Coordinates of N, CA and C in Angstrom, one line a residue:
M1277 N 0.8 -1.2 0.0 CA 0.0 0.0 0.0 C 0.9 1.2 0.0
K1278 N 0.6 2.2 -0.8 CA 1.3 3.4 -0.9 C 0.9 4.4 0.1
L1279 N 1.8 5.3 0.4 CA 1.6 6.3 1.5 C 0.3 7.2 1.1
K1280 N 0.2 7.5 -0.2 CA -1.0 8.3 -0.6 C -2.3 7.5 -0.3
Q1281 N -2.3 6.2 -0.4 CA -3.5 5.4 -0.1 C -3.8 5.4 1.4
V1282 N -2.7 5.4 2.2 CA -2.9 5.5 3.7 C -3.5 6.8 4.1
I1283 N -3.0 7.9 3.5 CA -3.6 9.2 3.7 C -5.1 9.3 3.4
K1284 N -5.4 8.7 2.2 CA -6.8 8.7 1.7 C -7.7 7.9 2.7
I1285 N -7.2 6.7 3.2 CA -7.9 5.9 4.2 C -8.2 6.7 5.5
Q1286 N -7.1 7.4 5.9 CA -7.3 8.3 7.1 C -8.4 9.3 6.9
E1287 N -8.4 9.9 5.7 CA -9.4 10.9 5.3 C -10.8 10.3 5.4
V1288 N -11.0 9.1 4.8 CA -12.3 8.4 4.8 C -12.7 8.1 6.2
L1289 N -11.8 7.7 7.1 CA -12.1 7.4 8.5 C -12.5 8.7 9.3
G1290 N -12.4 9.8 8.7 CA -12.7 11.1 9.3 C -11.6 11.7 10.1
N1291 N -10.4 11.3 9.9 CA -9.3 11.9 10.6 C -8.8 13.1 9.8
K1292 N -8.5 14.2 10.5 CA -8.0 15.4 9.9 C -6.6 15.2 9.3
I1293 N -6.4 15.6 8.1 CA -5.1 15.5 7.4 C -4.4 16.8 7.4
P1294 N -3.2 16.9 8.0 CA -2.5 18.2 8.0 C -2.3 18.8 6.6
V1295 N -2.4 20.1 6.4 CA -2.4 20.7 5.1 C -1.0 20.4 4.4
D1296 N 0.1 20.2 5.2 CA 1.4 20.0 4.5 C 1.4 18.6 3.9
M1297 N 0.5 17.7 4.1 CA 0.5 16.4 3.4 C 0.2 16.6 1.9
A1298 N -0.4 17.7 1.5 CA -0.6 17.9 0.1 C 0.6 18.4 -0.7
E1299 N 1.6 18.8 0.1 CA 2.8 19.3 -0.6 C 3.6 18.2 -1.2
K1300 N 4.3 18.4 -2.3 CA 5.1 17.4 -2.9 C 6.5 17.4 -2.3
W1301 N 6.8 16.2 -1.8 CA 8.2 15.9 -1.2 C 8.8 14.8 -2.0
V1302 N 10.1 14.9 -2.3 CA 10.7 13.9 -3.0 C 11.9 13.3 -2.2
Y1303 N 12.2 12.1 -2.6 CA 13.3 11.3 -2.0 C 14.2 10.8 -3.1
H1304 N 15.5 10.8 -2.9 CA 16.4 10.3 -3.9 C 16.6 8.8 -3.7
S1305 N 16.1 8.0 -4.6 CA 16.3 6.6 -4.5 C 17.6 6.2 -5.0
D1306 N 18.4 5.6 -4.2 CA 19.8 5.1 -4.6 C 19.7 4.0 -5.6
S1307 N 18.7 3.1 -5.4 CA 18.6 1.9 -6.3 C 18.1 2.3 -7.6
R1308 N 17.2 3.3 -7.7 CA 16.6 3.7 -9.0 C 17.4 4.8 -9.6
E1309 N 18.3 5.5 -8.8 CA 19.0 6.6 -9.2 C 18.2 7.7 -9.8
E1310 N 17.1 8.0 -9.1 CA 16.2 9.1 -9.5 C 15.4 9.6 -8.3
W1311 N 14.8 10.8 -8.4 CA 13.9 11.4 -7.4 C 12.5 10.8 -7.5
V1312 N 12.0 10.4 -6.3 CA 10.7 9.8 -6.3 C 9.8 10.6 -5.3
D1313 N 8.5 10.8 -5.7 CA 7.5 11.4 -4.8 C 7.3 10.5 -3.6
I1314 N 7.5 11.0 -2.4 CA 7.3 10.1 -1.2 C 5.9 9.5 -1.1
M1315 N 4.9 10.2 -1.6 CA 3.6 9.6 -1.5 C 3.4 8.4 -2.4
E1316 N 4.3 8.2 -3.4 CA 4.2 7.0 -4.2 C 5.0 5.8 -3.7
L1317 N 5.6 6.0 -2.5 CA 6.4 4.9 -1.9 C 5.4 4.0 -1.2
D1318 N 5.8 2.7 -1.2 CA 5.1 1.7 -0.4 C 5.4 1.9 1.0
V1319 N 4.4 1.6 1.9 CA 4.6 1.9 3.3 C 5.9 1.2 3.9
I1320 N 6.1 0.0 3.5 CA 7.3 -0.8 4.0 C 8.6 -0.1 3.5
H1321 N 8.6 0.3 2.3 CA 9.8 1.0 1.8 C 10.0 2.3 2.5
A1322 N 8.9 3.1 2.8 CA 9.0 4.3 3.5 C 9.6 4.1 4.9
I1323 N 9.1 3.0 5.6 CA 9.6 2.7 6.9 C 11.1 2.4 6.9
R1324 N 11.5 1.6 5.9 CA 13.0 1.3 5.7 C 13.8 2.6 5.5
I1325 N 13.3 3.5 4.7 CA 14.0 4.7 4.4 C 14.1 5.5 5.7
L1326 N 13.0 5.6 6.5 CA 13.1 6.3 7.7 C 14.1 5.7 8.7
R1327 N 14.1 4.4 8.8 CA 15.0 3.7 9.7 C 16.5 4.0 9.2
K1328 N 16.7 4.0 7.9 CA 18.1 4.2 7.4 C 18.5 5.6 7.8
H1329 N 17.7 6.6 7.6 CA 18.1 8.0 7.8 C 18.1 8.3 9.3
M1330 N 17.3 7.7 10.1 CA 17.4 7.8 11.6 C 18.7 7.3 12.1
G1331 N 19.1 6.1 11.5 CA 20.3 5.5 11.9 C 21.5 6.4 11.6
E1332 N 21.4 7.1 10.5 CA 22.5 8.0 10.1 C 22.6 9.2 10.9
M1333 N 21.4 9.7 11.4 CA 21.3 10.9 12.2 C 21.8 10.7 13.6
S1334 N 21.6 9.6 14.2 CA 22.0 9.4 15.6 C 23.2 8.5 15.7
D1335 N 24.1 8.9 16.5 CA 25.4 8.1 16.6 C 25.1 6.8 17.4
E1336 N 24.2 6.9 18.3 CA 24.0 5.8 19.2 C 22.5 5.6 19.5
Q1337 N 22.0 4.4 19.3 CA 20.6 4.0 19.6 C 20.5 3.8 21.1
P1338 N 19.4 4.3 21.7 CA 19.3 4.1 23.2 C 18.9 2.6 23.4
D1339 N 19.4 2.1 24.5 CA 19.1 0.7 24.9 C 17.8 0.7 25.7
V1340 N 16.7 0.7 24.9 CA 15.4 0.8 25.6 C 14.5 -0.4 25.1
D1341 N 13.8 -1.0 26.0 CA 12.9 -2.1 25.6 C 11.6 -1.4 25.1
V1342 N 11.1 -1.8 23.9 CA 9.9 -1.3 23.4 C 9.0 -2.4 23.1
D1343 N 7.7 -2.3 23.6 CA 6.7 -3.3 23.3 C 6.3 -3.1 21.8
V1344 N 6.3 -4.2 21.1 CA 5.8 -4.2 19.7 C 4.4 -4.5 19.7
L1345 N 3.5 -3.5 19.8 CA 2.1 -3.7 19.9 C 1.4 -4.2 18.7
W1346 N 1.9 -3.8 17.5 CA 1.2 -4.2 16.3 C 1.4 -5.6 15.9
L1347 N 2.2 -6.4 16.6 CA 2.4 -7.8 16.2 C 1.6 -8.7 17.0
D1348 N 0.8 -8.2 18.0 CA -0.1 -9.0 18.8 C -1.2 -9.6 17.9

């Protein structure tokens, strides 16, 4: 499922969508060697990109136990 579909579902469910979600943001895909609209990304791919960039931004990950609620 693409991010734009997730936003649309949120809208249908009656959740307010922030106005900046309509802005076009692009991400440079290393594998495709081109700029990609982030709303066209699959959710899983977007999570992987976020993890990759968060890892680059922080030198050290905190040693914190986190309950993974969505796997229940």
